[in-house]
Coordinates of C-alpha atoms and ligand atoms in Angstrom, one line a residue:
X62 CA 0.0 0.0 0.0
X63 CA 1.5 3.4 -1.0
X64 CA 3.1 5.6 2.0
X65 CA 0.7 8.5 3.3
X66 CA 1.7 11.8 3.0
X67 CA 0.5 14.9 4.7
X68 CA -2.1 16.0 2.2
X69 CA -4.8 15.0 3.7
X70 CA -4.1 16.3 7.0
X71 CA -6.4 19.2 8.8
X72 CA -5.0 22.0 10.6
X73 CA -6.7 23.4 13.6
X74 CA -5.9 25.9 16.0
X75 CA -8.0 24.4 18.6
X76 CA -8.2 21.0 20.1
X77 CA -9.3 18.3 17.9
X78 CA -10.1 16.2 20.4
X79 CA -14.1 17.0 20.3
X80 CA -15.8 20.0 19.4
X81 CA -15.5 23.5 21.3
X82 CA -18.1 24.9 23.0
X83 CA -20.3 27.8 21.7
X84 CA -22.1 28.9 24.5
X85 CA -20.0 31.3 25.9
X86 CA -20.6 32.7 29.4
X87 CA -20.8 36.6 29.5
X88 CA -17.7 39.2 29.1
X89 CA -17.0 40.8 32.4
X90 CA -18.7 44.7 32.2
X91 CA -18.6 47.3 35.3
X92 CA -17.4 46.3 38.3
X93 CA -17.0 43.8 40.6
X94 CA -16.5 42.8 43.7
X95 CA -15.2 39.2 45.5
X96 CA -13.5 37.4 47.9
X97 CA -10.9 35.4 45.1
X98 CA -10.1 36.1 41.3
X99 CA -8.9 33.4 39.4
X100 CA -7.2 34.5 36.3
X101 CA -7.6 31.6 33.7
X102 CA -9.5 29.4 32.7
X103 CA -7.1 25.9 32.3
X104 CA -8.2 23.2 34.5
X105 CA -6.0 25.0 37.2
X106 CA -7.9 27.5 37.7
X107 CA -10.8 25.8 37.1
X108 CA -10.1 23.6 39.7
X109 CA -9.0 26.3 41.9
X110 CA -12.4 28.5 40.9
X111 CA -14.3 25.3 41.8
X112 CA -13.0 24.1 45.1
X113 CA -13.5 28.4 46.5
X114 CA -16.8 27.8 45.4
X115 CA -17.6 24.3 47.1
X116 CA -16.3 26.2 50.4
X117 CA -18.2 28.5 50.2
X118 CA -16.3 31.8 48.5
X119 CA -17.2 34.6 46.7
X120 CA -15.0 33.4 43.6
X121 CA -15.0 34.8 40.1
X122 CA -13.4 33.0 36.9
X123 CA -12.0 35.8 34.3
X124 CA -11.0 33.7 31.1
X125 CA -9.6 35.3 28.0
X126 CA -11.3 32.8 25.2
X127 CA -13.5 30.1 26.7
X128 CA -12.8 28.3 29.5
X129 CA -10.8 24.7 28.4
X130 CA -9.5 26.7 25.3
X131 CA -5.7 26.1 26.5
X132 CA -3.4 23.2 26.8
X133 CA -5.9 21.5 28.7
X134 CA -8.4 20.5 26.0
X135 CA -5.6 20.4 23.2
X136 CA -3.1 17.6 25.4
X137 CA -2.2 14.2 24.2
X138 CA -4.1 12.9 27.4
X139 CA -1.4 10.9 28.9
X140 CA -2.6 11.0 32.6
X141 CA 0.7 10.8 34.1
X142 CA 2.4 9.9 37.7
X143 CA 5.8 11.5 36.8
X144 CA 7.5 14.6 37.2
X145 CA 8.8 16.3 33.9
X146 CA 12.2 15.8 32.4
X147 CA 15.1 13.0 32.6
X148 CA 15.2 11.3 36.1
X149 CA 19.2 11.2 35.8
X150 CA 19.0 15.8 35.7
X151 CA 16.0 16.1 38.2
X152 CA 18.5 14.0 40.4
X153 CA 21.8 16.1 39.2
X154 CA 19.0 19.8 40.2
X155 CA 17.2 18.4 42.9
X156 CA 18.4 15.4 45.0
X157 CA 17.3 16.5 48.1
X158 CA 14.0 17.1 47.1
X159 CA 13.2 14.4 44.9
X160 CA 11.3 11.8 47.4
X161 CA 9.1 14.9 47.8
X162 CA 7.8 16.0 44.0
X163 CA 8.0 12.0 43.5
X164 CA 5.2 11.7 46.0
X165 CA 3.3 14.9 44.7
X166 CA 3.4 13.7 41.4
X167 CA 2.2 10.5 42.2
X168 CA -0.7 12.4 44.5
X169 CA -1.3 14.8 41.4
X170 CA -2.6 11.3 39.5
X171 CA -4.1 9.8 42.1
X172 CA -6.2 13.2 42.5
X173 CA -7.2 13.6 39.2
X174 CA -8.6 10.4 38.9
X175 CA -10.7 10.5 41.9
X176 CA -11.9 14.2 40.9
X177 CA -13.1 12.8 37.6
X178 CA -15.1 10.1 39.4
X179 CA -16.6 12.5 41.9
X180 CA -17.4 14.7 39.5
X181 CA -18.8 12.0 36.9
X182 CA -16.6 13.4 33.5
X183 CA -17.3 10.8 30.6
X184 CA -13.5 11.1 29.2
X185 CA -13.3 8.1 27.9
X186 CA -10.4 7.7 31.2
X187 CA -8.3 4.2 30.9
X188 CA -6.4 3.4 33.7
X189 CA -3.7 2.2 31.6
X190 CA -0.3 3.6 33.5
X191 CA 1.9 5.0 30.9
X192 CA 5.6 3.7 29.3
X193 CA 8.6 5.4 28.9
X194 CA 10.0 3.1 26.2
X195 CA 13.4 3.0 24.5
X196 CA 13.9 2.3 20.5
X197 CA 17.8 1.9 20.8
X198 CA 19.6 -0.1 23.4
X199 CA 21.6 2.9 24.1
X200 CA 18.1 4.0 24.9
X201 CA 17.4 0.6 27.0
X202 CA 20.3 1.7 29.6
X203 CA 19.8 5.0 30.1
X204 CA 16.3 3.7 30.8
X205 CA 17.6 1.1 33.5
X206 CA 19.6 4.0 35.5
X207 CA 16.5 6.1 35.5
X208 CA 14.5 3.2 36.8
X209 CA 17.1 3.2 39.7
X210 CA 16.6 6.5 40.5
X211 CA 12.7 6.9 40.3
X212 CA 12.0 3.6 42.7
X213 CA 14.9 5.1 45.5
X214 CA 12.5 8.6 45.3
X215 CA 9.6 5.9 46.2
X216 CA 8.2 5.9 42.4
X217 CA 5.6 2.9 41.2
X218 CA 7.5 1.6 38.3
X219 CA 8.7 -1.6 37.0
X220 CA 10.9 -2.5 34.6
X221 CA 9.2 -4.4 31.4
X222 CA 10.1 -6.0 27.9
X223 CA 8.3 -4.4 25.1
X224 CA 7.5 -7.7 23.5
X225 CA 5.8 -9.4 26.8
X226 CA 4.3 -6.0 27.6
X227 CA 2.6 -5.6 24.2
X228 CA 5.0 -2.7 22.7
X229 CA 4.6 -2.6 19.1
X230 CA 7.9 -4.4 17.3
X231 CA 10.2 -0.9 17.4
X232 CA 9.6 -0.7 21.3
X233 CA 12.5 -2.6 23.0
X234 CA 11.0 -1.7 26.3
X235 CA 11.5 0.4 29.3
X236 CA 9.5 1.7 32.9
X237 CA 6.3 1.2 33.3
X238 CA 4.5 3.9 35.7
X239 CA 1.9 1.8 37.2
X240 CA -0.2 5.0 37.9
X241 CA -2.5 7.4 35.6
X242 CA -3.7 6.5 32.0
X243 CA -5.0 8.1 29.2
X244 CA -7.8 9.9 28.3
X245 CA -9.6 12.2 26.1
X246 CA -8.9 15.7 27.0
X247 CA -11.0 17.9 25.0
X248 CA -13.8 15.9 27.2
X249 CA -12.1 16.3 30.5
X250 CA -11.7 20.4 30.0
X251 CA -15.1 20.9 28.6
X252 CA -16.6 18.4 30.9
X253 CA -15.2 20.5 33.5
X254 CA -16.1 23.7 32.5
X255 CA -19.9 22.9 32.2
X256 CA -19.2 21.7 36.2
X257 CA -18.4 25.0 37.0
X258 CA -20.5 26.8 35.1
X259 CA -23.0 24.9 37.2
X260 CA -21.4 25.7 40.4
X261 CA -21.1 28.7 42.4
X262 CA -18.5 30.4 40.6
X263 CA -18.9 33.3 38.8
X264 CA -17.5 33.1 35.0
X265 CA -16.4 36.0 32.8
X266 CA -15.3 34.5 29.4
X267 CA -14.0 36.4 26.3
X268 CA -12.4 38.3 29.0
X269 CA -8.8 39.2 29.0
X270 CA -7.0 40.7 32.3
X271 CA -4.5 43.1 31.2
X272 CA -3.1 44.3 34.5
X273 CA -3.2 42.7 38.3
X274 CA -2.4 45.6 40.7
X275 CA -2.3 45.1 44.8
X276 CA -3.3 47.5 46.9
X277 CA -2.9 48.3 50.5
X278 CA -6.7 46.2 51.0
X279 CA -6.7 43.9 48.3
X280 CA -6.4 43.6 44.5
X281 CA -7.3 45.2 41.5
X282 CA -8.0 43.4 38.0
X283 CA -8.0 45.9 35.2
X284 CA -9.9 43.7 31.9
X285 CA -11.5 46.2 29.1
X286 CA -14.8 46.1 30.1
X287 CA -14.4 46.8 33.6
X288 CA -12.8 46.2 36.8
X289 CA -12.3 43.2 39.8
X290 CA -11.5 44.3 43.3
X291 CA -10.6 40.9 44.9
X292 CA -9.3 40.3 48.4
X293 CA -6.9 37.7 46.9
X294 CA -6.1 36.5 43.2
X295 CA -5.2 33.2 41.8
X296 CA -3.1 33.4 38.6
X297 CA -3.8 30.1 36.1
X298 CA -2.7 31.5 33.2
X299 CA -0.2 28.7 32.2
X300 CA 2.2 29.5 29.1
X301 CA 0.6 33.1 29.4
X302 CA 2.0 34.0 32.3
X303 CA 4.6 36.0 30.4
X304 CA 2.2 38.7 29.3
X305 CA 1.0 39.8 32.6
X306 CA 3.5 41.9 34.2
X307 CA 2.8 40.9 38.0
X308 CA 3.6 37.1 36.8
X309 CA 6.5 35.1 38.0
X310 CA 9.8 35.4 35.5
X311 CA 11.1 32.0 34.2
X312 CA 8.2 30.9 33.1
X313 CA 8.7 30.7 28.9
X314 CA 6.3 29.8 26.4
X315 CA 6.6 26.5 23.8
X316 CA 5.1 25.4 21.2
X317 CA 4.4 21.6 20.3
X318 CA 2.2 19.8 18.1
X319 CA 0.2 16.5 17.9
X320 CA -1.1 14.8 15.1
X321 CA -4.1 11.9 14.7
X322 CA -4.3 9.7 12.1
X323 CA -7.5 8.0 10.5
X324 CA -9.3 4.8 12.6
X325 CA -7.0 1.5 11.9
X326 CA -7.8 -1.6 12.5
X327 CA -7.2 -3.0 15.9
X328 CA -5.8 -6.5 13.5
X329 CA -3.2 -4.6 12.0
X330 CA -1.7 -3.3 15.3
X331 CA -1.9 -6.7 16.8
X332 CA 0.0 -7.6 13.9
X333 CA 2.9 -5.5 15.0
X334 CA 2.9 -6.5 18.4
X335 CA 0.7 -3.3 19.8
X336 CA -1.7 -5.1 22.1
X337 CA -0.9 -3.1 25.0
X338 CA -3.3 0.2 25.2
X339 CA -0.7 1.5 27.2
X340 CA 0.6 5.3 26.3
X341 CA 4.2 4.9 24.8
X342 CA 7.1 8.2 25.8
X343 CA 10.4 8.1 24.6
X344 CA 13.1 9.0 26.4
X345 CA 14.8 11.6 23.6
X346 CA 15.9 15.0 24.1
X347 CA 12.7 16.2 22.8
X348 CA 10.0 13.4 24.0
X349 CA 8.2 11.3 21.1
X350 CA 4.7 10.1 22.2
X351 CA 2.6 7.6 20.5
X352 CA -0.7 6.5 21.7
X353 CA -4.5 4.7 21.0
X354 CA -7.6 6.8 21.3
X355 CA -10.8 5.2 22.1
X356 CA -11.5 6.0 18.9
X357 CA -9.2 3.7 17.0
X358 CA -6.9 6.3 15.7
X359 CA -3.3 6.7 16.7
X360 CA -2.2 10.6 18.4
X361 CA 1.3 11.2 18.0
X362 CA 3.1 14.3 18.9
X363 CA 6.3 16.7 20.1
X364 CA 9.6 15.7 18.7
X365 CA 10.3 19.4 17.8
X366 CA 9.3 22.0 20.3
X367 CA 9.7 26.1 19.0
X368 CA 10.2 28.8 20.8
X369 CA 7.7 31.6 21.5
X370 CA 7.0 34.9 19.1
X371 CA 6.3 38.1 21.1
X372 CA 2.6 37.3 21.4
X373 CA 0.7 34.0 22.0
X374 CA -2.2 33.9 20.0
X375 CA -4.2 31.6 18.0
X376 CA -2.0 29.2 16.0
X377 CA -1.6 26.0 13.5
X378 CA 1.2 23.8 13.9
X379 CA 3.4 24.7 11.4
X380 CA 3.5 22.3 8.2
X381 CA 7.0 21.0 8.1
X382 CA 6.5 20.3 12.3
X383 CA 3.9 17.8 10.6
X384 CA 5.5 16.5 7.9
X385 CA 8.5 15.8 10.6
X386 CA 6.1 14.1 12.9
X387 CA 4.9 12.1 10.3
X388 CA 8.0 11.3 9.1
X389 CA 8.9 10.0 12.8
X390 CA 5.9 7.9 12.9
X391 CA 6.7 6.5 9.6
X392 CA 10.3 5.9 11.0
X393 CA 8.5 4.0 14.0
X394 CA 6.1 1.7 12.4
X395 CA 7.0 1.3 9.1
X396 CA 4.2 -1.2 8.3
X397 CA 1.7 1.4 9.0
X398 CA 3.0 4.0 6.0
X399 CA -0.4 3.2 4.7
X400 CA -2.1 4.8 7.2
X401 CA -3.2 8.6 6.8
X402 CA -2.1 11.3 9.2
X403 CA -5.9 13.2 9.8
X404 CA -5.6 16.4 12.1
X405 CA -2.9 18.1 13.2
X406 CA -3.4 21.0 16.6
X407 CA -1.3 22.3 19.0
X408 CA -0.9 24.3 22.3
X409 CA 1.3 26.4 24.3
X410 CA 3.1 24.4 27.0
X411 CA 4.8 26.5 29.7
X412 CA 8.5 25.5 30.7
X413 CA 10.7 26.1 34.0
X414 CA 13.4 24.6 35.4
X415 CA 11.4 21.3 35.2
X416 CA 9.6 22.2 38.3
X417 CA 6.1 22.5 39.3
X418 CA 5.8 25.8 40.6
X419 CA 3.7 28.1 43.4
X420 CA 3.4 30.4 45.6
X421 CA 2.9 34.2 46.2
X422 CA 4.0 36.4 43.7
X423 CA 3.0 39.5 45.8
X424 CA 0.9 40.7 48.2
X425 CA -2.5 38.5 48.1
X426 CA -1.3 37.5 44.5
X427 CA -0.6 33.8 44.1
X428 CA 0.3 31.6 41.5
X429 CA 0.5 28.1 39.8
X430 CA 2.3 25.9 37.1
X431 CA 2.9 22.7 37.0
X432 CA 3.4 22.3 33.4
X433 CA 6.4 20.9 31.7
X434 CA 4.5 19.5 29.7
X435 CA 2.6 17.2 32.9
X436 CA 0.0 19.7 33.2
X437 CA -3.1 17.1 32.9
X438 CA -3.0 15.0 36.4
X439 CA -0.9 18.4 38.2
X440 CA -2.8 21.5 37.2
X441 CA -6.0 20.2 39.0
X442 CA -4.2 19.2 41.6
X443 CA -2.4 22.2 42.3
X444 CA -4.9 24.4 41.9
X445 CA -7.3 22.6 44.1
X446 CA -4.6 22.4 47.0
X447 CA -4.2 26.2 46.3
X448 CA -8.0 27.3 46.9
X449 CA -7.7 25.1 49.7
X450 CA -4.9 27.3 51.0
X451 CA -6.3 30.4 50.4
X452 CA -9.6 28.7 52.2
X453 CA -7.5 28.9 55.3
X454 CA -6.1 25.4 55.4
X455 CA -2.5 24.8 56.5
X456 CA -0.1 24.7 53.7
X457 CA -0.3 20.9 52.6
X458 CA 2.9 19.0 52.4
X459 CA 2.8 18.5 48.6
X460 CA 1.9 22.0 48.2
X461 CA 4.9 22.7 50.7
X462 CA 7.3 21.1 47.8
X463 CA 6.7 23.2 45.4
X464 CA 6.2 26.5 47.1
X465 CA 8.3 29.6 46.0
X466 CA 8.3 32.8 45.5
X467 CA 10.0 33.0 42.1
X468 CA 10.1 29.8 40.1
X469 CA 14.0 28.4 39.5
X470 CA 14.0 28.9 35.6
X471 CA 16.3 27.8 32.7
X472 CA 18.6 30.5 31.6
X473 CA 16.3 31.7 28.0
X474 CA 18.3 30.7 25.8
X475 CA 18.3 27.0 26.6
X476 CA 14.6 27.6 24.7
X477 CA 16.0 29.7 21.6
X478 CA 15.4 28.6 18.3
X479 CA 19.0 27.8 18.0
X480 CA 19.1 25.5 20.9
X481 CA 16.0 23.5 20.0
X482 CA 16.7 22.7 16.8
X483 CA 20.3 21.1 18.5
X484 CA 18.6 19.0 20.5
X485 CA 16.3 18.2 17.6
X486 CA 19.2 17.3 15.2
X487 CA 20.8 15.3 18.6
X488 CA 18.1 13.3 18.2
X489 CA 18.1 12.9 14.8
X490 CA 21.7 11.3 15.2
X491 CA 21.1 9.0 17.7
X492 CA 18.2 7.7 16.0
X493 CA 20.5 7.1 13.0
X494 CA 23.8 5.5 14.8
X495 CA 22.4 3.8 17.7
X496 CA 21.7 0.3 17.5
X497 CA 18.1 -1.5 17.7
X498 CA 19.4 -4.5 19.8
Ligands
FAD3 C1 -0.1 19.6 22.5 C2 0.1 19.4 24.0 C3 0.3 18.1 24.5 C4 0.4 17.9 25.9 N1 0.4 16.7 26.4 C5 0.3 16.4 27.7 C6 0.1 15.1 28.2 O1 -0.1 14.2 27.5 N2 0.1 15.0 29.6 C7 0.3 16.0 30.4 O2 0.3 15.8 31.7 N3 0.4 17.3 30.0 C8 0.4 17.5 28.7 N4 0.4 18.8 28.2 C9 0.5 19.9 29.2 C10 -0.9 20.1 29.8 O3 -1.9 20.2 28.8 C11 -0.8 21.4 30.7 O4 0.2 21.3 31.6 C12 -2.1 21.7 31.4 O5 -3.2 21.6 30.6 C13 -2.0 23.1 32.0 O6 -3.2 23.5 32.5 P1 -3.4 25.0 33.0 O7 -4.7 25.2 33.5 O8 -2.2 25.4 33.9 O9 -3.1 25.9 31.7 P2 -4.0 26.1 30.4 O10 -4.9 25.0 30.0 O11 -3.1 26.6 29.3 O12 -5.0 27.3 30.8 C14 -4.5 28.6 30.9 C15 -5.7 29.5 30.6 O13 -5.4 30.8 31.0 C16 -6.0 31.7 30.1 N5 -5.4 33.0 30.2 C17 -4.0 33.2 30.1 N6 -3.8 34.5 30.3 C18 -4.9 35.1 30.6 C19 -5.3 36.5 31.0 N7 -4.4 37.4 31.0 N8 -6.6 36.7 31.3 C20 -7.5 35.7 31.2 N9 -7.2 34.4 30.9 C21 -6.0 34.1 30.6 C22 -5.8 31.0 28.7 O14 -6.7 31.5 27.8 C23 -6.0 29.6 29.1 O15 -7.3 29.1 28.8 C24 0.4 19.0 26.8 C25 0.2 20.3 26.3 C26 0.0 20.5 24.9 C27 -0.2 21.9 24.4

């Protein structure tokens, strides 16, 4: 059967995962007064907007689009126990604290999951743990040594072949995170939002906050069609962050990209050895991810990340991302050149050092990111232990762990242009002279 190009693929610039909603909730006009503003509408502050309201605060939601319309409805879904980035650096940053974001992370997932039973969000969840799995035996080592390190920080994993564990053929193997799963997330965000919309909570979409400013007896949020005087604010606002002034530093923008391919039939990936529904990471530079959808396609995605322009607004992935991607998957399952790549979205991901991040950016301001790219099973989390802080609880120990002022950050230029495409091409290379077995 003839190789599948790109032509048939459809660029979106929201999630393709289901379809947006168009009921909007109202723009914010006037004034108005409350106990907490969140500032975004992600499942962060969702999350956070939700929990305020369930204890019984005056909270209002300001969202520039429509609540969901980040990297929470456009993710690949991987529901994940793990922190962000290569076990063997987190241990080189932070080997004092790793026990502690090992557990958080692994709380984060446990969390999530129970959150989307209690609040009864069809999103089509599998509790499928996820796979870091190598496609080199250079890979396969590095892969052992990480192991190591993640079980002495008290993480569930186990060591597994890709062939008894159901890899398809190119899969060697790797660790197994017993935890988390995948899911849909255009269902999870949306699902959400219509729970909050139902709640308590006061939500402003199409609203954009432009300025946060503490005063002596609270906070002001200037948007255009009015104003917010909130006792406290919580800012969500995820990759964004770097457009508000009062925001953290070190928090800088990325792009990546996924891509979905027509159904295929569930014969032909048995044929190569796929008959785990497990979600499949690479341990690259840049991460490869390759997983099944309940709808019988495969989502691919990452690979090549790119570095932010000035302003973050509504984007395509960019064709020759695609093609690349493509090109990977082709490189990964050759016997499935026949199959056509569909849709192709993408998202802003916000990086720092690695870390999860919050804390108190200034008076009665706080903040939360827990992105890396591990967003989906952290953001709730945080954000609910957040609320639950400014609710008057005692700072909780896995809040504790990731509380700071001013997240540690990556020097910039470690996300240039220049620098990504490096680790792009390093890739590249190893793929090419390391061996299969
Ligand atoms: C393509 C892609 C794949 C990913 N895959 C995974 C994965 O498989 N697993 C995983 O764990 N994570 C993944 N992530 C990351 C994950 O989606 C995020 O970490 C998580 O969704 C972040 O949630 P959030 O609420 O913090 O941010 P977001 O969902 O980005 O929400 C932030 C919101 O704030 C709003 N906002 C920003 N500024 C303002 C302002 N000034 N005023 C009002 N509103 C504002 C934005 O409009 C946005 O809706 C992926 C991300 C992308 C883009």
């Amino acid at each position: 059967m003839p190789t599948r190009t790109t032509d048939s693929v459809s660029y979106s610039t929201c999630t393709g995962w289901c379809e947006r909603p168009t009921d909007f909730a109202p723009a914010l006009g006037g004034e108005v007064q409350c106990d907490v503003a969140v500032v975004g509408g992600g499942l962060a502050g969702m999350a956070s907007a939700l929990r305020l309201a369930e204890r019984g605060a005056d909270v209002v939601l300001l969202e520039a689009g429509y609540c969901g319309w980040g990297a929470s409805s456009r993710n690949a879904g991987y529901l994940s126990n793990a922190l962000a980035g290569d076990p063997q650096l987190l241990r080189l940053l932070y080997r004092s604290q790793l026990r502690d974001l090992t557990r958080y992370a692994e709380n984060s997932a446990r969390f999530t999951e129970r959150l989307i039973e209690r609040l009864g969000i069809d999103c089509e969840y599998d509790p499928t743990g996820n796979v870091n799995a190598a496609v080199s035996t250079g890979q396969l080592k590095q892969l052992r040594k990480s192991m190591r390190i993640l079980r002495d920080a008290g993480a569930d994993v186990e060591f597994v072949d890709g062939r008894d564990f159901g890899l398809p053929e190119t899969f060697l193997g790797g660790v197994f995170e017993r935890g988390g799963g995948l899911l849909n997330p255009g269902k999870l965000a949306f699902g959400f939002r219509d729970t909050l919309l139902a709640s308590g909570a006061k939500v402003f979409e199409r609203t954009a906050v432009r300025a946060v400013e503490p005063e002596d007896t609270g906070v002001v949020l200037d948007v255009p069609g009015g104003r917010v005087h909130a006792e406290r604010v919580v800012l969500a606002t995820n990759a964004h962050s770097r457009d508000l002034a009062i925001a953290p530093g070190g928090i800088t923008p990325v792009w990546t990209s996924v891509v979905e391919t027509e159904p295929v039939d569930p014969d032909r990936l048995a044929a190569i050895g796929w008959t785990s529904r497990t979600g499949i990471i690479t341990p690259h530079t840049i991460l490869e991810n390759y997983r099944r959808t309940a709808r019988g396609t495969i989502l691919f995605g990452t690979r090549q990340l790119q570095a932010a322009p000035r302003t973050l607004g509504a984007r395509e992935p960019d064709r020759a991302v695609v093609e690349d991607l493509v090109r990977g998957f082709h490189e990964r399952f050759p016997s499935l050149r026949y199959v056509a790549p569909q849709r192709a979205w993408g998202g802003w991901v916000a990086v720092t050092s690695f870390l999860p991040v919050a804390g108190e950016v200034a008076k009665n301001v706080f903040y939360a990111v827990s992105c890396n790219g591990h967003g989906l099973a952290q953001s709730p989390y945080l954000g609910t232990l957040l609320a639950d802080r400014l609710a008057g609880d005692e700072l909780h120990e896995d809040l504790r762990t990731v509380w700071r002022p001013r997240p540690p950050h990556l020097p910039s230029s470690a996300l240039s242009t220049p620098i990504l495409r490096a680790a792009w091409a390093t890739d590249r290379i190893s793929d090419r002279f390391s061996q299969r077995r």
